[in-house]
Amino acid sequence: MGGMYWRECFGRNVEFGIQRCSLVFWGPDHHTAQMLVDLGPNVYMDEFETPFLLASASFYKLEAQEFISSCTCPEYLARTEKRLTEESDRVRNYLDPITETKIIRVVEVELVQQQVRCRAGAGGAVKQTS
């Protein structure tokens, strides 16, 4: 994949095999992803998909913290829905279709399930709408 890329994520540098930020995706086009799949499913999974999913989990974990501290509950849910749509579009445009359910699961876990657990453990505190 041409080496490791760096990206700034809420003031922290995160190293991973594809560069992403909140609004821009720079990475392999669909042909590059297909080339990795053609080399064998393990090549795509080991060299790209697994690092991509791990980096995405880190990204969404940090983004969830940012969203929670700055959004009302309806805003948070709208942003989460937007991220789910963006990831589905990203897979259709750039990645192998087998990645879609996996990246959607990452977004759901980090932006929904982990936050429900966290809020329930914190007495259910959620920023109220005015």
PDB file of N, CA and C in Angstrom, residues 6-73:
ATOM      1  N   TRP A   6       0.064   9.201   7.905  1.00  0.00           N
ATOM      2  CA  TRP A   6      -0.260   9.820   9.181  1.00  0.00           C
ATOM      3  C   TRP A   6      -1.467  10.715   8.993  1.00  0.00           C
ATOM      4  N   ARG A   7      -2.233  10.841  10.024  1.00  0.00           N
ATOM      5  CA  ARG A   7      -3.305  11.821   9.992  1.00  0.00           C
ATOM      6  C   ARG A   7      -3.492  12.398  11.373  1.00  0.00           C
ATOM      7  N   GLU A   8      -3.927  13.587  11.393  1.00  0.00           N
ATOM      8  CA  GLU A   8      -4.197  14.259  12.647  1.00  0.00           C
ATOM      9  C   GLU A   8      -5.643  13.971  13.014  1.00  0.00           C
ATOM     10  N   CYS A   9      -5.858  13.482  14.189  1.00  0.00           N
ATOM     11  CA  CYS A   9      -7.206  13.136  14.626  1.00  0.00           C
ATOM     12  C   CYS A   9      -7.454  13.817  15.961  1.00  0.00           C
ATOM     13  N   PHE A  10      -8.159  14.910  15.935  1.00  0.00           N
ATOM     14  CA  PHE A  10      -8.447  15.673  17.144  1.00  0.00           C
ATOM     15  C   PHE A  10      -7.183  15.951  17.948  1.00  0.00           C
ATOM     16  N   GLY A  11      -6.150  16.394  17.257  1.00  0.00           N
ATOM     17  CA  GLY A  11      -4.915  16.770  17.923  1.00  0.00           C
ATOM     18  C   GLY A  11      -3.964  15.622  18.201  1.00  0.00           C
ATOM     19  N   ARG A  12      -4.328  14.415  17.837  1.00  0.00           N
ATOM     20  CA  ARG A  12      -3.471  13.249  18.067  1.00  0.00           C
ATOM     21  C   ARG A  12      -3.067  12.662  16.734  1.00  0.00           C
ATOM     22  N   ASN A  13      -1.837  12.227  16.635  1.00  0.00           N
ATOM     23  CA  ASN A  13      -1.407  11.540  15.416  1.00  0.00           C
ATOM     24  C   ASN A  13      -1.751  10.068  15.545  1.00  0.00           C
ATOM     25  N   VAL A  14      -2.386   9.533  14.541  1.00  0.00           N
ATOM     26  CA  VAL A  14      -2.749   8.128  14.517  1.00  0.00           C
ATOM     27  C   VAL A  14      -2.107   7.529  13.281  1.00  0.00           C
ATOM     28  N   GLU A  15      -1.334   6.465  13.447  1.00  0.00           N
ATOM     29  CA  GLU A  15      -0.658   5.830  12.323  1.00  0.00           C
ATOM     30  C   GLU A  15      -1.501   4.663  11.831  1.00  0.00           C
ATOM     31  N   PHE A  16      -1.696   4.622  10.523  1.00  0.00           N
ATOM     32  CA  PHE A  16      -2.373   3.477   9.937  1.00  0.00           C
ATOM     33  C   PHE A  16      -2.141   3.458   8.442  1.00  0.00           C
ATOM     34  N   GLY A  17      -2.583   2.385   7.788  1.00  0.00           N
ATOM     35  CA  GLY A  17      -2.257   2.146   6.393  1.00  0.00           C
ATOM     36  C   GLY A  17      -3.101   2.886   5.386  1.00  0.00           C
ATOM     37  N   ILE A  18      -3.996   3.732   5.819  1.00  0.00           N
ATOM     38  CA  ILE A  18      -4.788   4.538   4.894  1.00  0.00           C
ATOM     39  C   ILE A  18      -5.083   5.858   5.575  1.00  0.00           C
ATOM     40  N   GLN A  19      -5.023   6.923   4.839  1.00  0.00           N
ATOM     41  CA  GLN A  19      -5.220   8.233   5.454  1.00  0.00           C
ATOM     42  C   GLN A  19      -6.682   8.610   5.375  1.00  0.00           C
ATOM     43  N   ARG A  20      -7.254   9.013   6.508  1.00  0.00           N
ATOM     44  CA  ARG A  20      -8.651   9.420   6.582  1.00  0.00           C
ATOM     45  C   ARG A  20      -8.742  10.644   7.454  1.00  0.00           C
ATOM     46  N   CYS A  21      -9.689  11.457   7.200  1.00  0.00           N
ATOM     47  CA  CYS A  21     -10.061  12.491   8.158  1.00  0.00           C
ATOM     48  C   CYS A  21     -11.569  12.584   8.122  1.00  0.00           C
ATOM     49  N   SER A  22     -12.132  13.473   8.897  1.00  0.00           N
ATOM     50  CA  SER A  22     -13.570  13.449   9.074  1.00  0.00           C
ATOM     51  C   SER A  22     -14.359  13.660   7.787  1.00  0.00           C
ATOM     52  N   LEU A  23     -13.837  14.423   6.832  1.00  0.00           N
ATOM     53  CA  LEU A  23     -14.601  14.698   5.631  1.00  0.00           C
ATOM     54  C   LEU A  23     -13.961  14.186   4.350  1.00  0.00           C
ATOM     55  N   VAL A  24     -12.720  13.770   4.419  1.00  0.00           N
ATOM     56  CA  VAL A  24     -11.988  13.398   3.212  1.00  0.00           C
ATOM     57  C   VAL A  24     -11.459  11.985   3.362  1.00  0.00           C
ATOM     58  N   PHE A  25     -11.498  11.244   2.289  1.00  0.00           N
ATOM     59  CA  PHE A  25     -10.963   9.884   2.286  1.00  0.00           C
ATOM     60  C   PHE A  25      -9.943   9.803   1.168  1.00  0.00           C
ATOM     61  N   TRP A  26      -8.701   9.539   1.527  1.00  0.00           N
ATOM     62  CA  TRP A  26      -7.660   9.318   0.539  1.00  0.00           C
ATOM     63  C   TRP A  26      -7.180   7.905   0.702  1.00  0.00           C
ATOM     64  N   GLY A  27      -7.297   7.124  -0.263  1.00  0.00           N
ATOM     65  CA  GLY A  27      -6.854   5.749  -0.131  1.00  0.00           C
ATOM     66  C   GLY A  27      -6.929   5.049  -1.459  1.00  0.00           C
ATOM     67  N   PRO A  28      -6.961   3.745  -1.414  1.00  0.00           N
ATOM     68  CA  PRO A  28      -6.976   3.006  -2.672  1.00  0.00           C
ATOM     69  C   PRO A  28      -8.291   3.238  -3.394  1.00  0.00           C
ATOM     70  N   ASP A  29      -8.223   3.322  -4.697  1.00  0.00           N
ATOM     71  CA  ASP A  29      -9.478   3.337  -5.431  1.00  0.00           C
ATOM     72  C   ASP A  29      -9.976   1.899  -5.514  1.00  0.00           C
ATOM     73  N   HIS A  30     -11.136   1.737  -6.107  1.00  0.00           N
ATOM     74  CA  HIS A  30     -11.728   0.400  -6.152  1.00  0.00           C
ATOM     75  C   HIS A  30     -10.826  -0.590  -6.889  1.00  0.00           C
ATOM     76  N   HIS A  31     -10.104  -0.121  -7.899  1.00  0.00           N
ATOM     77  CA  HIS A  31      -9.223  -1.007  -8.658  1.00  0.00           C
ATOM     78  C   HIS A  31      -8.074  -1.522  -7.798  1.00  0.00           C
ATOM     79  N   THR A  32      -7.541  -0.659  -6.942  1.00  0.00           N
ATOM     80  CA  THR A  32      -6.458  -1.087  -6.054  1.00  0.00           C
ATOM     81  C   THR A  32      -6.972  -2.110  -5.050  1.00  0.00           C
ATOM     82  N   ALA A  33      -8.136  -1.845  -4.492  1.00  0.00           N
ATOM     83  CA  ALA A  33      -8.722  -2.804  -3.555  1.00  0.00           C
ATOM     84  C   ALA A  33      -8.978  -4.134  -4.261  1.00  0.00           C
ATOM     85  N   GLN A  34      -9.491  -4.073  -5.491  1.00  0.00           N
ATOM     86  CA  GLN A  34      -9.751  -5.301  -6.235  1.00  0.00           C
ATOM     87  C   GLN A  34      -8.458  -6.055  -6.522  1.00  0.00           C
ATOM     88  N   MET A  35      -7.390  -5.323  -6.787  1.00  0.00           N
ATOM     89  CA  MET A  35      -6.096  -5.962  -7.026  1.00  0.00           C
ATOM     90  C   MET A  35      -5.670  -6.758  -5.784  1.00  0.00           C
ATOM     91  N   LEU A  36      -5.864  -6.193  -4.609  1.00  0.00           N
ATOM     92  CA  LEU A  36      -5.521  -6.903  -3.377  1.00  0.00           C
ATOM     93  C   LEU A  36      -6.382  -8.141  -3.197  1.00  0.00           C
ATOM     94  N   VAL A  37      -7.662  -8.037  -3.514  1.00  0.00           N
ATOM     95  CA  VAL A  37      -8.556  -9.194  -3.425  1.00  0.00           C
ATOM     96  C   VAL A  37      -8.113 -10.266  -4.414  1.00  0.00           C
ATOM     97  N   ASP A  38      -7.744  -9.834  -5.637  1.00  0.00           N
ATOM     98  CA  ASP A  38      -7.297 -10.790  -6.660  1.00  0.00           C
ATOM     99  C   ASP A  38      -6.037 -11.533  -6.249  1.00  0.00           C
ATOM    100  N   LEU A  39      -5.217 -10.885  -5.416  1.00  0.00           N
ATOM    101  CA  LEU A  39      -4.018 -11.560  -4.916  1.00  0.00           C
ATOM    102  C   LEU A  39      -4.364 -12.626  -3.882  1.00  0.00           C
ATOM    103  N   GLY A  40      -5.564 -12.565  -3.393  1.00  0.00           N
ATOM    104  CA  GLY A  40      -6.044 -13.547  -2.419  1.00  0.00           C
ATOM    105  C   GLY A  40      -6.786 -12.826  -1.318  1.00  0.00           C
ATOM    106  N   PRO A  41      -7.878 -13.421  -0.842  1.00  0.00           N
ATOM    107  CA  PRO A  41      -8.670 -12.763   0.195  1.00  0.00           C
ATOM    108  C   PRO A  41      -7.848 -12.421   1.442  1.00  0.00           C
ATOM    109  N   ASN A  42      -6.875 -13.270   1.755  1.00  0.00           N
ATOM    110  CA  ASN A  42      -6.051 -12.988   2.928  1.00  0.00           C
ATOM    111  C   ASN A  42      -5.172 -11.767   2.724  1.00  0.00           C
ATOM    112  N   VAL A  43      -4.735 -11.516   1.498  1.00  0.00           N
ATOM    113  CA  VAL A  43      -3.912 -10.336   1.222  1.00  0.00           C
ATOM    114  C   VAL A  43      -4.728  -9.075   1.496  1.00  0.00           C
ATOM    115  N   TYR A  44      -5.935  -9.012   0.951  1.00  0.00           N
ATOM    116  CA  TYR A  44      -6.803  -7.854   1.179  1.00  0.00           C
ATOM    117  C   TYR A  44      -7.081  -7.682   2.666  1.00  0.00           C
ATOM    118  N   MET A  45      -7.452  -8.769   3.320  1.00  0.00           N
ATOM    119  CA  MET A  45      -7.808  -8.688   4.735  1.00  0.00           C
ATOM    120  C   MET A  45      -6.603  -8.327   5.596  1.00  0.00           C
ATOM    121  N   ASP A  46      -5.481  -8.990   5.388  1.00  0.00           N
ATOM    122  CA  ASP A  46      -4.306  -8.785   6.243  1.00  0.00           C
ATOM    123  C   ASP A  46      -3.614  -7.455   5.985  1.00  0.00           C
ATOM    124  N   GLU A  47      -3.485  -7.096   4.708  1.00  0.00           N
ATOM    125  CA  GLU A  47      -2.713  -5.911   4.355  1.00  0.00           C
ATOM    126  C   GLU A  47      -3.520  -4.624   4.355  1.00  0.00           C
ATOM    127  N   PHE A  48      -4.820  -4.737   4.195  1.00  0.00           N
ATOM    128  CA  PHE A  48      -5.621  -3.520   4.157  1.00  0.00           C
ATOM    129  C   PHE A  48      -6.782  -3.528   5.142  1.00  0.00           C
ATOM    130  N   GLU A  49      -7.687  -4.485   5.008  1.00  0.00           N
ATOM    131  CA  GLU A  49      -8.943  -4.420   5.738  1.00  0.00           C
ATOM    132  C   GLU A  49      -8.768  -4.402   7.253  1.00  0.00           C
ATOM    133  N   THR A  50      -7.977  -5.306   7.788  1.00  0.00           N
ATOM    134  CA  THR A  50      -7.805  -5.350   9.246  1.00  0.00           C
ATOM    135  C   THR A  50      -7.211  -4.055   9.789  1.00  0.00           C
ATOM    136  N   PRO A  51      -6.099  -3.534   9.206  1.00  0.00           N
ATOM    137  CA  PRO A  51      -5.597  -2.240   9.691  1.00  0.00           C
ATOM    138  C   PRO A  51      -6.609  -1.106   9.503  1.00  0.00           C
ATOM    139  N   PHE A  52      -7.350  -1.123   8.406  1.00  0.00           N
ATOM    140  CA  PHE A  52      -8.369  -0.112   8.143  1.00  0.00           C
ATOM    141  C   PHE A  52      -9.451  -0.139   9.211  1.00  0.00           C
ATOM    142  N   LEU A  53      -9.927  -1.325   9.567  1.00  0.00           N
ATOM    143  CA  LEU A  53     -10.978  -1.444  10.575  1.00  0.00           C
ATOM    144  C   LEU A  53     -10.479  -1.030  11.958  1.00  0.00           C
ATOM    145  N   LEU A  54      -9.258  -1.400  12.294  1.00  0.00           N
ATOM    146  CA  LEU A  54      -8.683  -0.991  13.588  1.00  0.00           C
ATOM    147  C   LEU A  54      -8.510   0.520  13.656  1.00  0.00           C
ATOM    148  N   ALA A  55      -8.008   1.112  12.582  1.00  0.00           N
ATOM    149  CA  ALA A  55      -7.845   2.569  12.543  1.00  0.00           C
ATOM    150  C   ALA A  55      -9.202   3.266  12.591  1.00  0.00           C
ATOM    151  N   SER A  56     -10.178   2.690  11.912  1.00  0.00           N
ATOM    152  CA  SER A  56     -11.524   3.270  11.930  1.00  0.00           C
ATOM    153  C   SER A  56     -12.119   3.224  13.326  1.00  0.00           C
ATOM    154  N   ALA A  57     -11.905   2.131  14.038  1.00  0.00           N
ATOM    155  CA  ALA A  57     -12.408   2.036  15.416  1.00  0.00           C
ATOM    156  C   ALA A  57     -11.786   3.121  16.282  1.00  0.00           C
ATOM    157  N   SER A  58     -10.487   3.337  16.149  1.00  0.00           N
ATOM    158  CA  SER A  58      -9.823   4.406  16.913  1.00  0.00           C
ATOM    159  C   SER A  58     -10.382   5.771  16.532  1.00  0.00           C
ATOM    160  N   PHE A  59     -10.548   5.988  15.244  1.00  0.00           N
ATOM    161  CA  PHE A  59     -11.090   7.255  14.753  1.00  0.00           C
ATOM    162  C   PHE A  59     -12.478   7.502  15.327  1.00  0.00           C
ATOM    163  N   TYR A  60     -13.366   6.516  15.239  1.00  0.00           N
ATOM    164  CA  TYR A  60     -14.740   6.706  15.703  1.00  0.00           C
ATOM    165  C   TYR A  60     -14.841   6.769  17.223  1.00  0.00           C
ATOM    166  N   LYS A  61     -13.942   6.139  17.911  1.00  0.00           N
ATOM    167  CA  LYS A  61     -13.923   6.256  19.372  1.00  0.00           C
ATOM    168  C   LYS A  61     -13.634   7.706  19.772  1.00  0.00           C
ATOM    169  N   LEU A  62     -12.653   8.307  19.137  1.00  0.00           N
ATOM    170  CA  LEU A  62     -12.335   9.714  19.403  1.00  0.00           C
ATOM    171  C   LEU A  62     -13.454  10.632  18.925  1.00  0.00           C
ATOM    172  N   GLU A  63     -14.008  10.327  17.772  1.00  0.00           N
ATOM    173  CA  GLU A  63     -15.084  11.164  17.256  1.00  0.00           C
ATOM    174  C   GLU A  63     -16.312  11.099  18.162  1.00  0.00           C
ATOM    175  N   ALA A  64     -16.600   9.947  18.712  1.00  0.00           N
ATOM    176  CA  ALA A  64     -17.729   9.813  19.635  1.00  0.00           C
ATOM    177  C   ALA A  64     -17.539  10.732  20.833  1.00  0.00           C
ATOM    178  N   GLN A  65     -16.337  10.785  21.360  1.00  0.00           N
ATOM    179  CA  GLN A  65     -16.055  11.674  22.492  1.00  0.00           C
ATOM    180  C   GLN A  65     -16.289  13.130  22.109  1.00  0.00           C
ATOM    181  N   GLU A  66     -15.838  13.505  20.914  1.00  0.00           N
ATOM    182  CA  GLU A  66     -16.040  14.872  20.423  1.00  0.00           C
ATOM    183  C   GLU A  66     -17.530  15.165  20.244  1.00  0.00           C
ATOM    184  N   PHE A  67     -18.254  14.250  19.608  1.00  0.00           N
ATOM    185  CA  PHE A  67     -19.684  14.438  19.388  1.00  0.00           C
ATOM    186  C   PHE A  67     -20.437  14.551  20.719  1.00  0.00           C
ATOM    187  N   ILE A  68     -20.137  13.664  21.651  1.00  0.00           N
ATOM    188  CA  ILE A  68     -20.827  13.649  22.941  1.00  0.00           C
ATOM    189  C   ILE A  68     -20.653  14.977  23.664  1.00  0.00           C
ATOM    190  N   SER A  69     -19.450  15.534  23.590  1.00  0.00           N
ATOM    191  CA  SER A  69     -19.186  16.770  24.328  1.00  0.00           C
ATOM    192  C   SER A  69     -19.754  18.013  23.645  1.00  0.00           C
ATOM    193  N   SER A  70     -20.157  17.888  22.384  1.00  0.00           N
ATOM    194  CA  SER A  70     -20.581  19.091  21.672  1.00  0.00           C
ATOM    195  C   SER A  70     -21.980  19.015  21.066  1.00  0.00           C
ATOM    196  N   CYS A  71     -22.669  17.898  21.214  1.00  0.00           N
ATOM    197  CA  CYS A  71     -23.954  17.719  20.532  1.00  0.00           C
ATOM    198  C   CYS A  71     -25.075  17.386  21.504  1.00  0.00           C
ATOM    199  N   THR A  72     -26.264  17.742  21.082  1.00  0.00           N
ATOM    200  CA  THR A  72     -27.443  17.240  21.777  1.00  0.00           C
ATOM    201  C   THR A  72     -27.671  15.804  21.302  1.00  0.00           C
ATOM    202  N   CYS A  73     -28.551  15.103  21.952  1.00  0.00           N
ATOM    203  CA  CYS A  73     -28.830  13.717  21.563  1.00  0.00           C
ATOM    204  C   CYS A  73     -29.335  13.624  20.118  1.00  0.00           C
TER     205      CYS A  73
END
